[in-house]
PDB file of C-alpha atoms in Angstrom:
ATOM      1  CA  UNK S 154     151.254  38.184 156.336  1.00  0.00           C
ATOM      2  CA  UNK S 155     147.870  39.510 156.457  1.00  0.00           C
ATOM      3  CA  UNK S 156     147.032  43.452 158.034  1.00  0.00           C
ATOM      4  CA  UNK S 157     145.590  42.928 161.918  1.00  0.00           C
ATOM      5  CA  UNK S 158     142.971  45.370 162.605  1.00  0.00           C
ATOM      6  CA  UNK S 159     141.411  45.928 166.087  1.00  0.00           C
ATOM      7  CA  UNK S 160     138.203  46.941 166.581  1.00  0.00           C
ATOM      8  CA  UNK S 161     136.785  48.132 169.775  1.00  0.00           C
ATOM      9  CA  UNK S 162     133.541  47.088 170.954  1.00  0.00           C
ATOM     10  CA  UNK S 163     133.085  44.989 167.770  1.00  0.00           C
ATOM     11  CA  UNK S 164     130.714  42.285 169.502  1.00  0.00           C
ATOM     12  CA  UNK S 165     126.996  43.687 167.890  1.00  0.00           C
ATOM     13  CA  UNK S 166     125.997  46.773 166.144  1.00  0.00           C
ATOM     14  CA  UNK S 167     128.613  48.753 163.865  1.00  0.00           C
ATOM     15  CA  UNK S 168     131.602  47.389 165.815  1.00  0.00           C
ATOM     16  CA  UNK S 169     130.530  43.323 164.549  1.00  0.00           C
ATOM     17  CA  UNK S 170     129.505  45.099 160.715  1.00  0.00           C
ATOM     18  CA  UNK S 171     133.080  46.145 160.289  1.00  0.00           C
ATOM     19  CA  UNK S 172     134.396  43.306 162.008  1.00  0.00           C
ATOM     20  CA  UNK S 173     132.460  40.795 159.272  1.00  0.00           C
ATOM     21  CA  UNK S 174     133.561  43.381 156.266  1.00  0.00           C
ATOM     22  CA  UNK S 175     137.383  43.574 157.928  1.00  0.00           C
ATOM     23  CA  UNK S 176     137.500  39.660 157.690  1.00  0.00           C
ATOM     24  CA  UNK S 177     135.733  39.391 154.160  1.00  0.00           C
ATOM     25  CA  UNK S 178     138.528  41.398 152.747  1.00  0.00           C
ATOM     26  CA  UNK S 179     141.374  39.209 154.388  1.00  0.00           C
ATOM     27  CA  UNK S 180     142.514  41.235 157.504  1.00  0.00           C
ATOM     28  CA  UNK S 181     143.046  39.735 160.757  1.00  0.00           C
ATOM     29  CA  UNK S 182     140.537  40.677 163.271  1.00  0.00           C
ATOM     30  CA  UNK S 183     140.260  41.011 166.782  1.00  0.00           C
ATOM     31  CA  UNK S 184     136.711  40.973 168.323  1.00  0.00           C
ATOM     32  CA  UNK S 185     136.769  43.484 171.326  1.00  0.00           C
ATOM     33  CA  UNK S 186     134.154  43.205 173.826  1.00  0.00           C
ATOM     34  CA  UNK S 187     133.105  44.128 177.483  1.00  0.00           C
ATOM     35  CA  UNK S 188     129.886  42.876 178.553  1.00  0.00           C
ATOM     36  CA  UNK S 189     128.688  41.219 175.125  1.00  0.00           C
ATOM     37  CA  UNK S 190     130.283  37.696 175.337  1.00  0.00           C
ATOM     38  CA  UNK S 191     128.066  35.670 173.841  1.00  0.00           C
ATOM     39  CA  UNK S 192     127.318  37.699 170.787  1.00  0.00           C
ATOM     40  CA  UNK S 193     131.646  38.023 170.422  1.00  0.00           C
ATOM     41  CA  UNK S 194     131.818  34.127 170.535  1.00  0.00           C
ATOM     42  CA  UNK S 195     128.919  34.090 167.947  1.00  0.00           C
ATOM     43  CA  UNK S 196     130.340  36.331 165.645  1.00  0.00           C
ATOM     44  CA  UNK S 197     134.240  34.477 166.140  1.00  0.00           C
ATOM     45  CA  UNK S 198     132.460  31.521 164.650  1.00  0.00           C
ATOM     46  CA  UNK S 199     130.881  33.374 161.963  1.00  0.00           C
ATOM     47  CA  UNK S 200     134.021  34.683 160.463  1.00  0.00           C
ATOM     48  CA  UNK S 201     136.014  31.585 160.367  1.00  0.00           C
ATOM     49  CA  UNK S 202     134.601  31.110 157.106  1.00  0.00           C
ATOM     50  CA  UNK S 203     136.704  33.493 155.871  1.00  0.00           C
ATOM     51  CA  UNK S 204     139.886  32.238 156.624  1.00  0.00           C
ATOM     52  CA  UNK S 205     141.960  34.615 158.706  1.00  0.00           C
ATOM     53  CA  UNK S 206     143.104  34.767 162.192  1.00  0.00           C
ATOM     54  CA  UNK S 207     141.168  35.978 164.435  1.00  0.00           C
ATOM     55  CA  UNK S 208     141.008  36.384 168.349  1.00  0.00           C
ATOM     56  CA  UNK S 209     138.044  37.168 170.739  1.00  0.00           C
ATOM     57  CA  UNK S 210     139.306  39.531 173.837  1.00  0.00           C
ATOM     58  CA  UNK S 211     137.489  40.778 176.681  1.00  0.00           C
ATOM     59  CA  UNK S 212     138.761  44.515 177.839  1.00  0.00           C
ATOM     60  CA  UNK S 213     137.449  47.606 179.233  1.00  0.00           C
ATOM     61  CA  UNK S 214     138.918  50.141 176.986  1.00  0.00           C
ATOM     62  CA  UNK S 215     138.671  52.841 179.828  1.00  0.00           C
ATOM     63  CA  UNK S 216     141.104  50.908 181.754  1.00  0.00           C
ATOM     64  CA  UNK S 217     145.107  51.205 181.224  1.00  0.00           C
ATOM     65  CA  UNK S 218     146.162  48.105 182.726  1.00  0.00           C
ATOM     66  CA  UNK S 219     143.538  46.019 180.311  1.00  0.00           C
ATOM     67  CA  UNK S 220     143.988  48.047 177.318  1.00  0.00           C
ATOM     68  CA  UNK S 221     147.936  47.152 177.835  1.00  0.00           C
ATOM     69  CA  UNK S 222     147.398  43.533 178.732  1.00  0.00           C
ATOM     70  CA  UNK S 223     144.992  43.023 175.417  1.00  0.00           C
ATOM     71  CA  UNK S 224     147.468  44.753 173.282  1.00  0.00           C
ATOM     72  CA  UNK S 225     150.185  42.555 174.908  1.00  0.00           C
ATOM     73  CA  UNK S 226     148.018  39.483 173.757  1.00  0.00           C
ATOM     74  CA  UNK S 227     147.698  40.617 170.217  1.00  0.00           C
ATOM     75  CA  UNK S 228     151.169  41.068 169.563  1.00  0.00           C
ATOM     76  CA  UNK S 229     151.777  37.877 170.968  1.00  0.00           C
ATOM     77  CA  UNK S 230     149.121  36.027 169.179  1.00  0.00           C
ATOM     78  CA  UNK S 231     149.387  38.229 165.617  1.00  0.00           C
ATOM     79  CA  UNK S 232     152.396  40.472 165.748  1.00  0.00           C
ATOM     80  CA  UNK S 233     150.169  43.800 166.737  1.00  0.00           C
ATOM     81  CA  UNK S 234     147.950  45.923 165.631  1.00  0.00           C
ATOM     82  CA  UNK S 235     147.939  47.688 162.239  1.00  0.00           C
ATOM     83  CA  UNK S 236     144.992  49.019 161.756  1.00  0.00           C
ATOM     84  CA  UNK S 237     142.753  50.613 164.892  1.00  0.00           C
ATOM     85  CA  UNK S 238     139.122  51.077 164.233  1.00  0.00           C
ATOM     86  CA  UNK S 239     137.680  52.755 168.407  1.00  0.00           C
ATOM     87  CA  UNK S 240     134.385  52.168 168.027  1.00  0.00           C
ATOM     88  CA  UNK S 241     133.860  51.452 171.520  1.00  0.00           C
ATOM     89  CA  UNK S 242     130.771  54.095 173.270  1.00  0.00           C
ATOM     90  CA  UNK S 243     128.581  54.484 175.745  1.00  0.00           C
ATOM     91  CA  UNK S 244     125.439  56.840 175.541  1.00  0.00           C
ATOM     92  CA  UNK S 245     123.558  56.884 178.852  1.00  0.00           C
ATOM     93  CA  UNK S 246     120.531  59.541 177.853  1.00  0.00           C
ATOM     94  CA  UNK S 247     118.460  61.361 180.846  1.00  0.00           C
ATOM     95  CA  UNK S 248     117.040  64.170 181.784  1.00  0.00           C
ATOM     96  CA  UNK S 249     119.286  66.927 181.922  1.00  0.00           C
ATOM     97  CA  UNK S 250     118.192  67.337 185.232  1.00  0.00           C
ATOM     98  CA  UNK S 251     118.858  63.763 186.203  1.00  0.00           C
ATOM     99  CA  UNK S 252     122.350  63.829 184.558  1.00  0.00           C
ATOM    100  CA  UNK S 253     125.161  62.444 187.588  1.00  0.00           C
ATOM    101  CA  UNK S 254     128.630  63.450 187.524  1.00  0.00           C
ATOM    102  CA  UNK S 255     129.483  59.295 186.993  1.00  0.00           C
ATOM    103  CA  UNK S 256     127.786  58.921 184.584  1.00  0.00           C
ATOM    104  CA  UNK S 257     129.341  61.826 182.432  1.00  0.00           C
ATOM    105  CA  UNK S 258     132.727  60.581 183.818  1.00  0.00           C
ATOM    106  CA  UNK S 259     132.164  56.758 182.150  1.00  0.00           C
ATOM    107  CA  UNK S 260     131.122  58.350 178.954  1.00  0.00           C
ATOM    108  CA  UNK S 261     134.479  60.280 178.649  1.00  0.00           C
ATOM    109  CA  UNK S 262     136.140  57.824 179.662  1.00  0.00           C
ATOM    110  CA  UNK S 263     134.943  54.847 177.316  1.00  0.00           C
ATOM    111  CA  UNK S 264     134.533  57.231 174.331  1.00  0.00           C
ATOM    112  CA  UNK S 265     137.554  59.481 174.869  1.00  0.00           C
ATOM    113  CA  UNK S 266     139.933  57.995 176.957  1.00  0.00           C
ATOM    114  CA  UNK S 267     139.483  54.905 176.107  1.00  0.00           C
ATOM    115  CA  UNK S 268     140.537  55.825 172.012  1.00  0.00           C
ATOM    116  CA  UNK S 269     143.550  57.619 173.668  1.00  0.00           C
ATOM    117  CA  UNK S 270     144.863  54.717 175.335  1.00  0.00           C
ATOM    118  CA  UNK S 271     144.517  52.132 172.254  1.00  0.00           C
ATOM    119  CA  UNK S 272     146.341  54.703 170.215  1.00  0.00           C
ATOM    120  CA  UNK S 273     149.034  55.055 172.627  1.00  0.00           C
ATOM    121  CA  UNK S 274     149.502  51.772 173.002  1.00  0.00           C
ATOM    122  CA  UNK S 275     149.160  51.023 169.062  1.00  0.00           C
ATOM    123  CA  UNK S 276     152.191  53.470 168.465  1.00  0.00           C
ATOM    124  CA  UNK S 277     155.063  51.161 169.093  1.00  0.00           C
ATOM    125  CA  UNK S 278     153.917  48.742 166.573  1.00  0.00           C
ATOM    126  CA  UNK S 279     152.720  51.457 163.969  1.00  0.00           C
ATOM    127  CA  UNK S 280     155.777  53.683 163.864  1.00  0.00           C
ATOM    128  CA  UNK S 281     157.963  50.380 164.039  1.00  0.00           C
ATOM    129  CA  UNK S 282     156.111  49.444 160.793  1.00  0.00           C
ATOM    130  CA  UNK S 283     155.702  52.803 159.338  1.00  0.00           C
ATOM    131  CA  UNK S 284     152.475  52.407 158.399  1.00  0.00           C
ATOM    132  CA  UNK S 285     149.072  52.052 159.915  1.00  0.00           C
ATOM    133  CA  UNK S 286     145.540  53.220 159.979  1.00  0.00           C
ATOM    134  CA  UNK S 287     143.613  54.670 162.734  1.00  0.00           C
ATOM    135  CA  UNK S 288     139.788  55.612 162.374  1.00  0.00           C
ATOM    136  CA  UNK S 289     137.581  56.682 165.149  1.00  0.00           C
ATOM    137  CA  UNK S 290     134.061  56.142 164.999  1.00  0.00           C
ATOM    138  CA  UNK S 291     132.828  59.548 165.838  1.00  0.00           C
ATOM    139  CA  UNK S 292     129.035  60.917 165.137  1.00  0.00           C
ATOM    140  CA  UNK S 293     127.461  64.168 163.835  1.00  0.00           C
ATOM    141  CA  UNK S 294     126.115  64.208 167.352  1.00  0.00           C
ATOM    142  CA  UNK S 295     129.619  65.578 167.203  1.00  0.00           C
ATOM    143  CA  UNK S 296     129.301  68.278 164.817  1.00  0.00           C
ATOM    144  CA  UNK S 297     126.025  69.885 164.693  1.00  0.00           C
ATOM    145  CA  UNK S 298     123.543  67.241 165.842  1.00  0.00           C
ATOM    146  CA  UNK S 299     122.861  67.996 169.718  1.00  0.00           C
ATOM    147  CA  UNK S 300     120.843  66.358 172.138  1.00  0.00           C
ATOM    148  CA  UNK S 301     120.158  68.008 175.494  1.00  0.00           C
ATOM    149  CA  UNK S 302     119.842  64.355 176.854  1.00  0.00           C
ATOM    150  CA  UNK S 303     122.924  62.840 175.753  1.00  0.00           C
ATOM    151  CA  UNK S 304     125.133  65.905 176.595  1.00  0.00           C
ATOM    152  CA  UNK S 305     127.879  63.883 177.467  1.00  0.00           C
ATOM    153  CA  UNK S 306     128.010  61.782 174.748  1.00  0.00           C
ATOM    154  CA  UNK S 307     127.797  64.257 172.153  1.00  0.00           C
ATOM    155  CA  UNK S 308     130.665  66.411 174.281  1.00  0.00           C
ATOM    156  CA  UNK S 309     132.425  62.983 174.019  1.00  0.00           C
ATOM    157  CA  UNK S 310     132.117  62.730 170.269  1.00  0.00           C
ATOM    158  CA  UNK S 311     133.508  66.039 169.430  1.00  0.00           C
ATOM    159  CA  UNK S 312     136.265  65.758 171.884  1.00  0.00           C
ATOM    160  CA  UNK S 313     137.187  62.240 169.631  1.00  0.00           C
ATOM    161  CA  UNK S 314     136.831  64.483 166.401  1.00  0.00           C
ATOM    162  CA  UNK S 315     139.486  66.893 168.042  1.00  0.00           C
ATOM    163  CA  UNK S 316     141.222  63.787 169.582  1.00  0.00           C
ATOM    164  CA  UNK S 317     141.641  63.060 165.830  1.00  0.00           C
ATOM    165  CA  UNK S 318     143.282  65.811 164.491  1.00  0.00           C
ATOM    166  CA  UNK S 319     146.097  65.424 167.268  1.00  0.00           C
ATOM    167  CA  UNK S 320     146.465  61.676 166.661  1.00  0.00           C
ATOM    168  CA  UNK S 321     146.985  62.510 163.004  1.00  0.00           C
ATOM    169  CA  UNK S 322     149.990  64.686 163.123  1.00  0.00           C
ATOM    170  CA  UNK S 323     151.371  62.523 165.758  1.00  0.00           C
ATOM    171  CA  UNK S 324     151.171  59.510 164.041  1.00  0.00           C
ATOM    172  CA  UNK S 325     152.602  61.614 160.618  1.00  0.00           C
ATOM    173  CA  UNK S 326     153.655  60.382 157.795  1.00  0.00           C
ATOM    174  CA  UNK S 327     153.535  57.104 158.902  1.00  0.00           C
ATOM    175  CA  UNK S 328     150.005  56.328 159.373  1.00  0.00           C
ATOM    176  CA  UNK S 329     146.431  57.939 158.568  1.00  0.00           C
ATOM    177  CA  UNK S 330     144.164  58.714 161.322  1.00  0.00           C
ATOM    178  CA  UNK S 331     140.563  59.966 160.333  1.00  0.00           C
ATOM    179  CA  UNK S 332     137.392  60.006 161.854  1.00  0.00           C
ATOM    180  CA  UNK S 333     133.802  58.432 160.330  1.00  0.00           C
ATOM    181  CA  UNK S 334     130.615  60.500 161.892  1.00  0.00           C
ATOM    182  CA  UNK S 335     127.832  58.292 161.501  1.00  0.00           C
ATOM    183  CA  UNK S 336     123.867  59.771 161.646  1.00  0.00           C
ATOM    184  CA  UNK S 337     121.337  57.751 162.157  1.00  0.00           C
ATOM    185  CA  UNK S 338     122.088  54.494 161.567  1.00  0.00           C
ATOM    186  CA  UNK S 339     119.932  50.879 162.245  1.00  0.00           C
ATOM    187  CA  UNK S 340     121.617  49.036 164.846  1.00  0.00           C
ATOM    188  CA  UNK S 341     119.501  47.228 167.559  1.00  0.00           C
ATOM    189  CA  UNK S 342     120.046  50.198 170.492  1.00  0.00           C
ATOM    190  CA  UNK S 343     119.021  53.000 167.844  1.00  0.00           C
ATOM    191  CA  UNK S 344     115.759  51.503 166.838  1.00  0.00           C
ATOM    192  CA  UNK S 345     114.833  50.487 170.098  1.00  0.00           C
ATOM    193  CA  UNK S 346     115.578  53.237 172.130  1.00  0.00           C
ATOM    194  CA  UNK S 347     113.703  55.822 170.263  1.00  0.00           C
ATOM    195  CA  UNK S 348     109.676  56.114 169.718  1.00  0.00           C
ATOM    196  CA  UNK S 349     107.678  55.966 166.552  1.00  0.00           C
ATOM    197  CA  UNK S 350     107.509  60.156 166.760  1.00  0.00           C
ATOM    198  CA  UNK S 351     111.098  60.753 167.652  1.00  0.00           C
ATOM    199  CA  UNK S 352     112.106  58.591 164.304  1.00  0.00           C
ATOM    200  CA  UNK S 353     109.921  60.359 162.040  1.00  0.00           C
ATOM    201  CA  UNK S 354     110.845  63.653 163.351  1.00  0.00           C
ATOM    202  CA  UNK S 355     114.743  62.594 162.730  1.00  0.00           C
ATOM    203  CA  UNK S 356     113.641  60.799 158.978  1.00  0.00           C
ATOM    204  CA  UNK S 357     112.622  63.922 158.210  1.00  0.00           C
ATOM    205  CA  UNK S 358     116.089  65.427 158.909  1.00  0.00           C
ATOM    206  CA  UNK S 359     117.309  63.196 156.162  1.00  0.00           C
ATOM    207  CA  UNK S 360     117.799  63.972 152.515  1.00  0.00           C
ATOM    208  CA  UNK S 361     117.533  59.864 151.900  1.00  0.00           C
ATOM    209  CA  UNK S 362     114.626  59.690 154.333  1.00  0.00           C
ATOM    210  CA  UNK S 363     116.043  56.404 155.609  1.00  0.00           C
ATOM    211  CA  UNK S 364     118.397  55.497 158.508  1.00  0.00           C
ATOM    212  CA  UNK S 365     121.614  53.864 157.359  1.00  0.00           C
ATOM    213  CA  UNK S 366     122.759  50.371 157.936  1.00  0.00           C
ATOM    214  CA  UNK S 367     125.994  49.580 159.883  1.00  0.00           C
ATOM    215  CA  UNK S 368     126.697  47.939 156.856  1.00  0.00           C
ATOM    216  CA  UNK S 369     127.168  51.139 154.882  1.00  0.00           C
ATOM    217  CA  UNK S 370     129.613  52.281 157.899  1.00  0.00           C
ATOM    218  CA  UNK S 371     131.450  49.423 157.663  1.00  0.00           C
ATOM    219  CA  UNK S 372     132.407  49.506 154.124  1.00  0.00           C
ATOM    220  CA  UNK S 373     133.506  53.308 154.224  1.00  0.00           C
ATOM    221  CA  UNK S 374     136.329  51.750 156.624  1.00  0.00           C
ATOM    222  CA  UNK S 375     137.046  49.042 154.614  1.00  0.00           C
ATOM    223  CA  UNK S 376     137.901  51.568 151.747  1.00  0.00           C
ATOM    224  CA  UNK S 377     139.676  54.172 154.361  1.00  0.00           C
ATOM    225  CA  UNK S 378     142.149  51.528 155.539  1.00  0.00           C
ATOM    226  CA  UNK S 379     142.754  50.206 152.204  1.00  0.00           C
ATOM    227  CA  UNK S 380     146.018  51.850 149.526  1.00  0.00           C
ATOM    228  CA  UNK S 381     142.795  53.522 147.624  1.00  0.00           C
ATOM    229  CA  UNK S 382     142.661  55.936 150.710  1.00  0.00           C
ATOM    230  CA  UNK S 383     146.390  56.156 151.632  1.00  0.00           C
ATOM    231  CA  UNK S 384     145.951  59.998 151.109  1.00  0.00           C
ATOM    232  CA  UNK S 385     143.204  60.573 153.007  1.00  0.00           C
ATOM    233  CA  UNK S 386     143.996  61.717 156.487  1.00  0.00           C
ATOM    234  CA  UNK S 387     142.997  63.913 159.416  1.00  0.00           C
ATOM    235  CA  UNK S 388     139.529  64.277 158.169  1.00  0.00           C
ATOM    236  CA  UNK S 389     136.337  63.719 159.423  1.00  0.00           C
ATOM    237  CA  UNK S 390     133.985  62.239 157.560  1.00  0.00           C
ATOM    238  CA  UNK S 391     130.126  62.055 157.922  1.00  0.00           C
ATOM    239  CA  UNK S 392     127.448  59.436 156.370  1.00  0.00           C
ATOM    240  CA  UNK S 393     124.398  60.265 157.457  1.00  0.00           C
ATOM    241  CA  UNK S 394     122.028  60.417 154.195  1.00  0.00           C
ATOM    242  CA  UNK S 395     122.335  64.061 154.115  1.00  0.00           C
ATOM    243  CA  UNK S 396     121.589  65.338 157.740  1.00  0.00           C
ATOM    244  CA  UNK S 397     120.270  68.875 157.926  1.00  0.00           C
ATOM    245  CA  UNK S 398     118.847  71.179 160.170  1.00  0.00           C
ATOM    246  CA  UNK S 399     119.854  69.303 163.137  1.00  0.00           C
ATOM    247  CA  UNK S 400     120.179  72.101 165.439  1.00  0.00           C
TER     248      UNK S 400
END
C-alpha cells in the first residue's frame, strides 16, 4: 500500500510542485485547497497519469472543525495521513503603519495554527503506524531575512521553525519532523508582487544570482520523506542559493 502524503495549500505555487513530485514517486496525494478550486481540479487531472490515489479537498486549515472533517475523509478514503507537508501561508504585506490587528491574526492563524492543528490531528495515525514524516514549509524570512512589511508573516515563519522543534520530540522516535526555509523562489505571487528594483536588489543577495524554482523545493521533500533521510530530523533547512546579508 502506497505512503499518503498531505499537502496543504498544494493547489499552485510550491504546494502543486511537491504535489506533482509526491505523485511521480508513487505516494498518494491529497490536493489541499481554500480558494484555488479550479487550479486543484486542474492539477487532480494532471497527476492521474501517474497512477496513484489521489483526492482533491477543500479546507481552511485555520479552522478545527474542517481540519478534523478533511482528516476524517482521508482516512476514510486512504487509511490517513503518513506523511504531512504544511505548506499552507498567507502574506498580506503593508505599510507598517497600515498593518490591522486581523490581518496579523489570519496570518498566525493559517501559518501557525493551522500546521498545529494538521499535526495534531495527524498523530493518531502516525504513532499508530510508528512512522511518519512531517515537514513544514518555513522561509528564511524566518531566520534572518526581515521585512518591515510582512512583519507578521515573517513572525509567523519563525514561530513554525520553533513550532518544529516541539513537533519533533513529540512525535519521537516514531516520525521525523523538519522544516524547509525557502528564499526567493519563482512562483506566480513572488514575481508578480515585487518590482523590477526590488528583484535586483534581492538577486544581488544571492550567491547563485537567480531565484529558485518550486521545483527545486519540491524535490528536497521528496528526498526528506524518503528512507535516504530517515535520520534527518528536527532541523531546519534553508535553499535559497546562498542568501546573505539579508538584514
Amino acid at each position: 500500500m502506497n505512503k499518503v502524503a498531505l499537502v496543504t495549500g498544494s493547489a499552485k505555487g510550491i504546494g502543486a510542485a511537491i504535489i506533482e513530485e509526491l505523485a511521480s514517486a508513487g505516494y498518494d496525494c491529497v490536493i489541499n485547497y481554500n480558494t484555488s478550486e479550479k487550479e486543484a481540479f486542474e492539477l487532480y487531472e494532471k497527476i492521474k497519469a501517474y497512477n496513484i490515489n489521489s483526492l482533491v479537498i477543500k479546507c481552511d486549515v485555520s479552522h478545527e472543525e474542517q481540519v478534523n472533517n478533511m482528516f476524517n475523509i482521508i482516512e476514510e478514503k486512504l487509511g490517513g495521513v503518513d506523511i504531512l507537508i504544511n505548506n499552507a501561508a498567507v502574506d498580506l504585506p503593508n505599510l507598517f503603519s497600515q498593518k490591522k490587528v486581523a490581518d496579523f491574526k489570519k496570518t498566525l492563524d493559517v501559518n501557525v495554527i493551522g500546521a498545529f492543528l494538521t499535526a495534531k490531528r495527524a498523530e493518531r495515525h502516525i504513532l499508530d503506524k510508528k512512522w511518519g514524516r512531517i515537514i513544514n514549509i518555513s522561509s528564511t524570512n524566518g531566520m534572518n531575512t526581515y521585512y518591515p512589511m510582512g512583519i507578521e508573516y515573517d513572525a509567523s515563519k519563525a514561530a513554525l521553525n520553533s513550532l518544529t522543534h516541539n513537533l519533533a520530540i513529540e512525535f519521537a522516535p516514531y516520525a521525523t519532523v523538519n522544516a524547509i526555509a525557502p528564499g526567493l523562489i519563482a512562483t506566480e505571487s513572488e514575481i508578480k508582487d515585487y518590482d523590477e528594483e526590488f528583484m535586483q536588489m534581492e538577486l544581488d543577495k544571492i550567491l547563485l544570482r537567480r531565484m529558485g524554482e518550486a521545483k527545486e523545493v519540491a524535490k528536497l521533500v521528496r528526498f526528506l520523506v524518503s528512507d535516504d533521510a530517515s535520520y534527518i530530523n528536527n532541523s531546519i533547512i534553508r535553499i535559497d542559493g546562498g542568501q546573505y546579508n539579508s538584514v
